[in-house]
XYZ file of N, CA and C in Angstrom:
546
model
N 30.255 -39.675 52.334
C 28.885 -39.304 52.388
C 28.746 -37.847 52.032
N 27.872 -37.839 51.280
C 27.571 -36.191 51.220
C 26.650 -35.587 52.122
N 27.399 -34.157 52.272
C 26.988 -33.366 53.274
C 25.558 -32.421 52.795
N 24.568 -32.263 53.386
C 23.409 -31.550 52.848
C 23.499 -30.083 53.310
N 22.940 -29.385 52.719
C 23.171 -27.859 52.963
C 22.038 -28.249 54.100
N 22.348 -27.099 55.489
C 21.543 -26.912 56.039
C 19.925 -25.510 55.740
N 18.920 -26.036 55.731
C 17.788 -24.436 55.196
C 18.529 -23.191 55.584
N 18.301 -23.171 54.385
C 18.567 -21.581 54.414
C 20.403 -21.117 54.233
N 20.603 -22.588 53.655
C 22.183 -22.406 53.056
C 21.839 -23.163 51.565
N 22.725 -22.439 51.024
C 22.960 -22.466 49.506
C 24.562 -23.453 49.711
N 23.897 -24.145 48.489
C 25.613 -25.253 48.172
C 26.280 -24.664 47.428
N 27.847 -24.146 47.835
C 28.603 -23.453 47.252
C 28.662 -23.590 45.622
N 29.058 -25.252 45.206
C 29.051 -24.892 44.041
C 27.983 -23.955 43.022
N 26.526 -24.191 43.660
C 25.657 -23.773 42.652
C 25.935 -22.370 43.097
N 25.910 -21.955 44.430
C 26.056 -19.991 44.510
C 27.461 -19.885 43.680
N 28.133 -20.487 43.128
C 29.439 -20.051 42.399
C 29.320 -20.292 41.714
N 29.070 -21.231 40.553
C 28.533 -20.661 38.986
C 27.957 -19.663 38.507
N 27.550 -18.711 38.729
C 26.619 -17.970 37.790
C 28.576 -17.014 38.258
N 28.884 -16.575 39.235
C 30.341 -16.428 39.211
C 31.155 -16.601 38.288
N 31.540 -17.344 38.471
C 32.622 -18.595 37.217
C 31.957 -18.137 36.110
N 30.563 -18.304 35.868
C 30.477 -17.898 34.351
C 30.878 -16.555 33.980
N 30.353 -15.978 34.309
C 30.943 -14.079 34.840
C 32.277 -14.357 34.342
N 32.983 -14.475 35.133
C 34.788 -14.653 34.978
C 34.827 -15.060 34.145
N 34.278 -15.894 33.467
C 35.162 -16.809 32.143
C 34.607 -16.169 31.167
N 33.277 -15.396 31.226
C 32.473 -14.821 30.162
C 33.605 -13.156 30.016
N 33.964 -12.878 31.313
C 34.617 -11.675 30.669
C 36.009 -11.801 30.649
N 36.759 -13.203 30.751
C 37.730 -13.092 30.154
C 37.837 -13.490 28.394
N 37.120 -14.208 28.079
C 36.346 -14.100 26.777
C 36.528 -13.284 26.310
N 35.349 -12.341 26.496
C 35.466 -11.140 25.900
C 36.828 -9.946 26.198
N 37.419 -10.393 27.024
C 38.876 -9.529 26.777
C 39.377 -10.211 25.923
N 39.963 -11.454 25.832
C 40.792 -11.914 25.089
C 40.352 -11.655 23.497
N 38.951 -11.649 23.062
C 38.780 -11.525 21.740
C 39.016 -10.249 21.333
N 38.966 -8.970 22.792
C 38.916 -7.686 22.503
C 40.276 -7.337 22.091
N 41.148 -8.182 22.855
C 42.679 -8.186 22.976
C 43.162 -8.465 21.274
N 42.676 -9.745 20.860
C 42.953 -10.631 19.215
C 42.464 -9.202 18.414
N 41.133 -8.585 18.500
C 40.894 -7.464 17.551
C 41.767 -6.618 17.297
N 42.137 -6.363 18.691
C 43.102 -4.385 18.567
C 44.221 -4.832 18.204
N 44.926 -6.272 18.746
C 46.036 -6.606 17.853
C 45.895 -6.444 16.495
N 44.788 -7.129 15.991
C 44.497 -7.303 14.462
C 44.397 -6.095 13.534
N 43.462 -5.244 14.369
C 43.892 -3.616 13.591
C 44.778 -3.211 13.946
N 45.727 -3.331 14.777
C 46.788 -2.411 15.168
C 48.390 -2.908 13.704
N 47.658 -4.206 13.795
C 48.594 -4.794 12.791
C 48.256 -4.914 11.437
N 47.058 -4.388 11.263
C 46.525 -4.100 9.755
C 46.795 -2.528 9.463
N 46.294 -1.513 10.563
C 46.694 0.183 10.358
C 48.060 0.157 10.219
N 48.903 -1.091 10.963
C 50.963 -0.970 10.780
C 51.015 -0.944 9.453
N 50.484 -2.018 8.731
C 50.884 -2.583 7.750
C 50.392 -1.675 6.714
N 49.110 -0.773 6.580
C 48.792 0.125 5.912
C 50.204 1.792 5.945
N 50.250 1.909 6.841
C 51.562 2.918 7.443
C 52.610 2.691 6.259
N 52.867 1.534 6.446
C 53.575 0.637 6.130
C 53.839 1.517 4.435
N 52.924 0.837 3.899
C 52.307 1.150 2.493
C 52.486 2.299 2.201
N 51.918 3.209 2.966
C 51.892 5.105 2.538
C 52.522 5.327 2.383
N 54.341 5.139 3.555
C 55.090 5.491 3.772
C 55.902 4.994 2.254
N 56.003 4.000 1.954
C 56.883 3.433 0.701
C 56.306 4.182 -0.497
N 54.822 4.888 -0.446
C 54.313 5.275 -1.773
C 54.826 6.753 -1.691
N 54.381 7.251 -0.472
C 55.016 8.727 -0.618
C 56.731 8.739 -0.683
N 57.654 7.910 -0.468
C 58.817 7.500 -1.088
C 58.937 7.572 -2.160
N 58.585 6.722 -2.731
C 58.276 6.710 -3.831
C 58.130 7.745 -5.123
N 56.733 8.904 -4.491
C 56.738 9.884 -5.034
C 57.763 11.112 -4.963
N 58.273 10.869 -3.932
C 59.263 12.292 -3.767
C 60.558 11.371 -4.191
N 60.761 10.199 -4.859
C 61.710 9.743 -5.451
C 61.401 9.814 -6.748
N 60.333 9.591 -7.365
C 59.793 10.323 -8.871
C 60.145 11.690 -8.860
N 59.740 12.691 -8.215
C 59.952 13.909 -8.113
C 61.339 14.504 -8.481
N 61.848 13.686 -7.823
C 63.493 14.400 -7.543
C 64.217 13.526 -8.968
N 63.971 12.583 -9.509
C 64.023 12.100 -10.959
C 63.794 12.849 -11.919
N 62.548 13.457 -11.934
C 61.811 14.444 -12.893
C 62.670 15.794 -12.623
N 63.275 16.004 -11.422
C 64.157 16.987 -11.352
C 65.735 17.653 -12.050
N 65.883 16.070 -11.508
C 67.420 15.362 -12.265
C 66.983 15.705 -14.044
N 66.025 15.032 -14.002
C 65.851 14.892 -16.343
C 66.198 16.596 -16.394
N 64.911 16.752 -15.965
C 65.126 18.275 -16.661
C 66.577 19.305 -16.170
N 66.874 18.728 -14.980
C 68.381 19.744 -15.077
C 69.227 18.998 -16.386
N 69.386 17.808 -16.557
C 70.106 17.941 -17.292
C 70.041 17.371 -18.767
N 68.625 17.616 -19.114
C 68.616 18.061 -20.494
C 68.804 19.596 -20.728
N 68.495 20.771 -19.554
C 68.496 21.889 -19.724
C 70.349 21.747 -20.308
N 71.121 20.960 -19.274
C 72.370 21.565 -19.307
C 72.971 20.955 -20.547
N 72.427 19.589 -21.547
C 72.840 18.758 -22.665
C 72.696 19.979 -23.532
N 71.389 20.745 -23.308
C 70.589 21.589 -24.342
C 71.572 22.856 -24.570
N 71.915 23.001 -23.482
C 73.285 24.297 -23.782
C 74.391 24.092 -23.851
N 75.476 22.669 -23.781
C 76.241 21.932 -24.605
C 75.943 21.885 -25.896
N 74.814 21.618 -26.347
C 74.626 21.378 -27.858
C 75.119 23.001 -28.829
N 74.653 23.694 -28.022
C 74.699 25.117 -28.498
C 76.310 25.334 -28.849
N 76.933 25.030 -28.108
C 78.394 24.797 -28.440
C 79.088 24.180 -29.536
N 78.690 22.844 -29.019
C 78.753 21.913 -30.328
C 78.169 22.863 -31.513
N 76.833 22.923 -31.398
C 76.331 23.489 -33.221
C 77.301 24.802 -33.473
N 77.925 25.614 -32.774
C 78.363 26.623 -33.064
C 79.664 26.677 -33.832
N 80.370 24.567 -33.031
C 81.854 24.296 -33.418
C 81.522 24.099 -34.629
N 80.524 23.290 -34.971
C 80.292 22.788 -36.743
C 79.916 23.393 -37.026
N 78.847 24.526 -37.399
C 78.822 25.774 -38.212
C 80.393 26.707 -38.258
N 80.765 26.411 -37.481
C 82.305 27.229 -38.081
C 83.163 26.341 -38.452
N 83.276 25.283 -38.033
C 84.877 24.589 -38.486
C 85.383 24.224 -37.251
N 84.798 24.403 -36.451
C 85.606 24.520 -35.094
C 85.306 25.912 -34.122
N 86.158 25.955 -33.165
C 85.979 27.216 -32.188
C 87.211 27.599 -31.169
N 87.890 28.618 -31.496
C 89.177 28.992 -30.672
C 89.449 28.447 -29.630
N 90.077 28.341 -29.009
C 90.292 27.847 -27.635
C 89.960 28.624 -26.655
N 90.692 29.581 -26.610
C 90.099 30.669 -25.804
C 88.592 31.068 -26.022
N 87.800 31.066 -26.831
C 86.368 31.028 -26.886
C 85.917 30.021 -25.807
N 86.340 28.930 -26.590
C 85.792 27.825 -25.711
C 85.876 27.435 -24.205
N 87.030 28.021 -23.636
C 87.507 28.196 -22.684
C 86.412 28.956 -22.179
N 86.307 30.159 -22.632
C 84.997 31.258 -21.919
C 83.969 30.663 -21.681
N 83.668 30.022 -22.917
C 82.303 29.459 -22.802
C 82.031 28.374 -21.813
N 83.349 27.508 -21.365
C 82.920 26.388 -20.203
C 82.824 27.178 -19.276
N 83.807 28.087 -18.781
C 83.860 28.728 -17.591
C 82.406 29.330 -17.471
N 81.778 29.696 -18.339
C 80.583 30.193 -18.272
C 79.495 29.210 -18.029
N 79.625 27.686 -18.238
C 78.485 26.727 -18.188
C 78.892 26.426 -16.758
N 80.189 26.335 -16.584
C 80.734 26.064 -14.979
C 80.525 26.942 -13.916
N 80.048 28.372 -14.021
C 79.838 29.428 -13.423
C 78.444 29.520 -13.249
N 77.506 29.471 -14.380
C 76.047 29.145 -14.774
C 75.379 28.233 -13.888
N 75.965 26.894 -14.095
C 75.266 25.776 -13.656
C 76.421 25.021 -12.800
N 76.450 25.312 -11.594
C 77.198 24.681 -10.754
C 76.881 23.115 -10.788
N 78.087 21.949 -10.506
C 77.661 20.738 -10.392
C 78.869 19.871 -11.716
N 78.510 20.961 -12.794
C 80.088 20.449 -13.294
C 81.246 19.639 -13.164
N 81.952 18.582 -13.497
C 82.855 18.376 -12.893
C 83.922 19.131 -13.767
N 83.724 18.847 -14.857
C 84.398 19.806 -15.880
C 83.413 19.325 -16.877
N 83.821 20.676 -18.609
C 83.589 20.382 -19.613
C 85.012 19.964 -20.531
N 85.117 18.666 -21.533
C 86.124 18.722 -22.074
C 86.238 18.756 -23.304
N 86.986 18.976 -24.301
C 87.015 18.762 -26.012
C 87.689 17.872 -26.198
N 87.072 16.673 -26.956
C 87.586 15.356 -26.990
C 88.184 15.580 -28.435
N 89.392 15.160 -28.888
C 89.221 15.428 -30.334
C 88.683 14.233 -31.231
N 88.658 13.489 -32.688
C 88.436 12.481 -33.277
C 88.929 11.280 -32.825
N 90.069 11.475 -32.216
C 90.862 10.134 -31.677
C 90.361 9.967 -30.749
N 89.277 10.686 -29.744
C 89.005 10.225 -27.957
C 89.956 10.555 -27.480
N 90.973 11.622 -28.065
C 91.779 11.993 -27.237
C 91.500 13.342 -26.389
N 91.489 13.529 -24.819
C 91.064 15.399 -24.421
C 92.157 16.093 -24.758
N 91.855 16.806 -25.313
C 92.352 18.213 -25.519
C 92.163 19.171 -24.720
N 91.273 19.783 -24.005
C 91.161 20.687 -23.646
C 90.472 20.842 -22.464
N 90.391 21.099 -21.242
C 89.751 20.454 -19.869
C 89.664 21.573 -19.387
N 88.058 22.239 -18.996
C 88.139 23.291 -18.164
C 87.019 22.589 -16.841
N 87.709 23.007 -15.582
C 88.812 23.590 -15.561
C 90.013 22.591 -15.212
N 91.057 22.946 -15.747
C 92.073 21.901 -15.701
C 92.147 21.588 -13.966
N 92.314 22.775 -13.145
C 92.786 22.817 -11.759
C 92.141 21.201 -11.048
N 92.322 20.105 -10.836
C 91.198 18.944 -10.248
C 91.693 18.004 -11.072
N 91.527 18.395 -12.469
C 91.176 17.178 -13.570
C 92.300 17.407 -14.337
N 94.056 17.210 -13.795
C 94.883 17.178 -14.409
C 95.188 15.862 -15.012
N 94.604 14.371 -14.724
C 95.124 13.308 -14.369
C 94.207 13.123 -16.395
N 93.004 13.894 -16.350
C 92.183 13.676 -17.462
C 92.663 14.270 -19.257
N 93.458 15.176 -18.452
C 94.254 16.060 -19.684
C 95.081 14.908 -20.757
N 94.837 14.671 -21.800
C 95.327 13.998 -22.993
C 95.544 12.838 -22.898
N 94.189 12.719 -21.754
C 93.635 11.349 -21.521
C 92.738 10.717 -22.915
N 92.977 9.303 -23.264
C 92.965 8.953 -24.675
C 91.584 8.328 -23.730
N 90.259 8.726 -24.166
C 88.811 8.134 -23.247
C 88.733 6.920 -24.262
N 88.966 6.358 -25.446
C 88.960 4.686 -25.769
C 89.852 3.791 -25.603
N 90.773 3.941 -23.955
C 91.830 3.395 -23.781
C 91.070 2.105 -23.064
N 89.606 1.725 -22.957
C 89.190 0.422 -22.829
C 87.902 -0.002 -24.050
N 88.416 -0.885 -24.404
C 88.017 -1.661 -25.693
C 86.372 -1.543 -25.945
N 85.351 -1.259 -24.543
C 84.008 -1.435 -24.792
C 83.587 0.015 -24.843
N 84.348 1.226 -24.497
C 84.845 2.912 -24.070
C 84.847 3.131 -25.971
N 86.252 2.456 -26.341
C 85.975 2.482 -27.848
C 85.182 2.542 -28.605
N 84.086 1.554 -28.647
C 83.494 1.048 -29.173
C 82.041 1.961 -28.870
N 81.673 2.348 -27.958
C 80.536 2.966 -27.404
C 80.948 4.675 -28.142
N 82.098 5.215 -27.790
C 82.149 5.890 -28.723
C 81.938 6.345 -30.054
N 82.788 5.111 -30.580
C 82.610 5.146 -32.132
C 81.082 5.152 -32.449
N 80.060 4.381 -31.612
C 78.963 4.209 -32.284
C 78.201 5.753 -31.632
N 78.595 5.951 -30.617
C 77.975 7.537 -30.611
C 78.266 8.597 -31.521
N 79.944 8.314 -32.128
C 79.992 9.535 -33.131
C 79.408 9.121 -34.914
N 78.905 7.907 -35.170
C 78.410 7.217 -35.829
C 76.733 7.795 -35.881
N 76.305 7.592 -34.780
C 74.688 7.786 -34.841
C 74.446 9.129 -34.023
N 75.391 9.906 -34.038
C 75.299 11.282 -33.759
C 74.498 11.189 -32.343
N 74.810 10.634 -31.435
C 74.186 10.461 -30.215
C 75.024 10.630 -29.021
N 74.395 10.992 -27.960
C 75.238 10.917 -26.566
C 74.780 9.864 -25.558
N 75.665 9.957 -24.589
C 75.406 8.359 -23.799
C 76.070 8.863 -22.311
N 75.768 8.446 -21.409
C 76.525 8.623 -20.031
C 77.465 7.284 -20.029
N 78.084 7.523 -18.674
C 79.375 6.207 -18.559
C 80.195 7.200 -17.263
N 80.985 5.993 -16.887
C 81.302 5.965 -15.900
C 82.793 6.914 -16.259
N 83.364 8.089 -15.023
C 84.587 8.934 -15.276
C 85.699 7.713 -15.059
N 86.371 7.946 -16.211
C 87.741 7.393 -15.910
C 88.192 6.532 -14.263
N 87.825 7.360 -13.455
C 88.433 7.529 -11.922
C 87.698 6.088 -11.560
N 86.650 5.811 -12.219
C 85.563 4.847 -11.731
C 84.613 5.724 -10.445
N 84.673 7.168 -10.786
C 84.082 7.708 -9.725
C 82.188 7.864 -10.293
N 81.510 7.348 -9.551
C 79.752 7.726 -10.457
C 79.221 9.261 -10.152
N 79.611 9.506 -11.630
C 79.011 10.666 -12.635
C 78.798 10.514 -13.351
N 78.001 11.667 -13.983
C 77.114 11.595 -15.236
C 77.954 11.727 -16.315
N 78.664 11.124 -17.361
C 79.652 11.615 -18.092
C 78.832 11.868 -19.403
N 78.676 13.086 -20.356
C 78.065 12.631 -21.166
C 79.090 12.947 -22.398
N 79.424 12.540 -23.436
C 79.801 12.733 -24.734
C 78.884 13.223 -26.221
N 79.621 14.544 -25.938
C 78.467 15.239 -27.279
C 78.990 14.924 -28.281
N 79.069 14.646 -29.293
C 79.869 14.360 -30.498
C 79.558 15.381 -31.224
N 80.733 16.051 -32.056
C 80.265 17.010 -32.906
C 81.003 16.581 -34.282
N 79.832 16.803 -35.168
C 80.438 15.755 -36.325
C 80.340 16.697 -37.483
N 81.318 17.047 -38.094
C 81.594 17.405 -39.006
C 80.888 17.101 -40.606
N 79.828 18.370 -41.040
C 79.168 18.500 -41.985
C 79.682 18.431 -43.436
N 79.570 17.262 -43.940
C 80.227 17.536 -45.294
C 78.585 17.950 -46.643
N 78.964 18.634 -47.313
C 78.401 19.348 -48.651
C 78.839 19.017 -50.096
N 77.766 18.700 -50.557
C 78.342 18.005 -51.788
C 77.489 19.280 -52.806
């Protein structure tokens, strides 16, 4: 049987709804408040995210654009050498000697400079002290080394490649090619 409120009493359930709604209305609204700040917190990450890889990025361009120009500066004053060997015929040893010690003194980072002769054979290694193992080292003693050569002293071009050692450096080969006059 059901029990009747006595006057002047309220039946619990109805005094407790407008309650209950309350509660459920503001857990509602936390929980959606909760889903939002997740949602930006995980959209501003993911933007972070982004900046961080672009400004990477740029100070990895940067330091690229750094790299070119050091070392075209330093190809650019190799060449000077080279043009100086073929306008003469060649260039003393002891000249040449001065003159690495001077690009090696100049522009630190060097591992050495060497004079390769026609065969890919070195001749001349400054500074020898390190790079004894390279001295009348024959550089087309592997078949694709050969070949990359020949076509650099062919199309009067230079190329990087890996040092002998398999150690990663910049190796570059200037070719200096001998002017004939008819």
């Amino acid at each position: 049987m059901k029990e009747m409120p006595l006057p002047g009493q309220k039946n619990l359930s109805q005094a407790d709804e407008p309650l209950f709604k309350k509660v459920w209305l503001s857990l509602l609204i936390a929980i959606l408040l909760c889903i939002l700040f997740a949602g930006l917190w995980w959209i501003l990450k993911k933007q972070e995210e982004a900046n961080r890889r672009k400004a990477i990025a740029v100070e990895a361009q940067k330091a690229l654009d750094i790299i070119h120009v050091d070392i075209n500066n330093r190809i650019q004053s190799l060449q000077r050498m080279v043009n100086r060997w073929e306008i003469r015929g060649g260039t003393p040893e002891q000249e040449f000697i001065s003159d690495a010690q001077a690009h090696l003194s100049d522009d630190p980072g060097y591992q050495a400079i060497e004079w390769v002769d026609e065969s890919f054979q070195v001749r001349w290694i400054i500074p020898l002290a390190g790079n004894e193992s390279a001295q009348d080292l024959n550089l087309a003693f592997e078949e694709h080394r050969r070949i990359a050569l020949e076509v650099a002293r062919e199309r009067r071009q230079k190329f990087p490649s890996r040092l002998f050692r398999g150690l990663f450096f910049l190796h570059r080969y200037q070719p200096s090619v001998e002017q004939v006059f008819s």
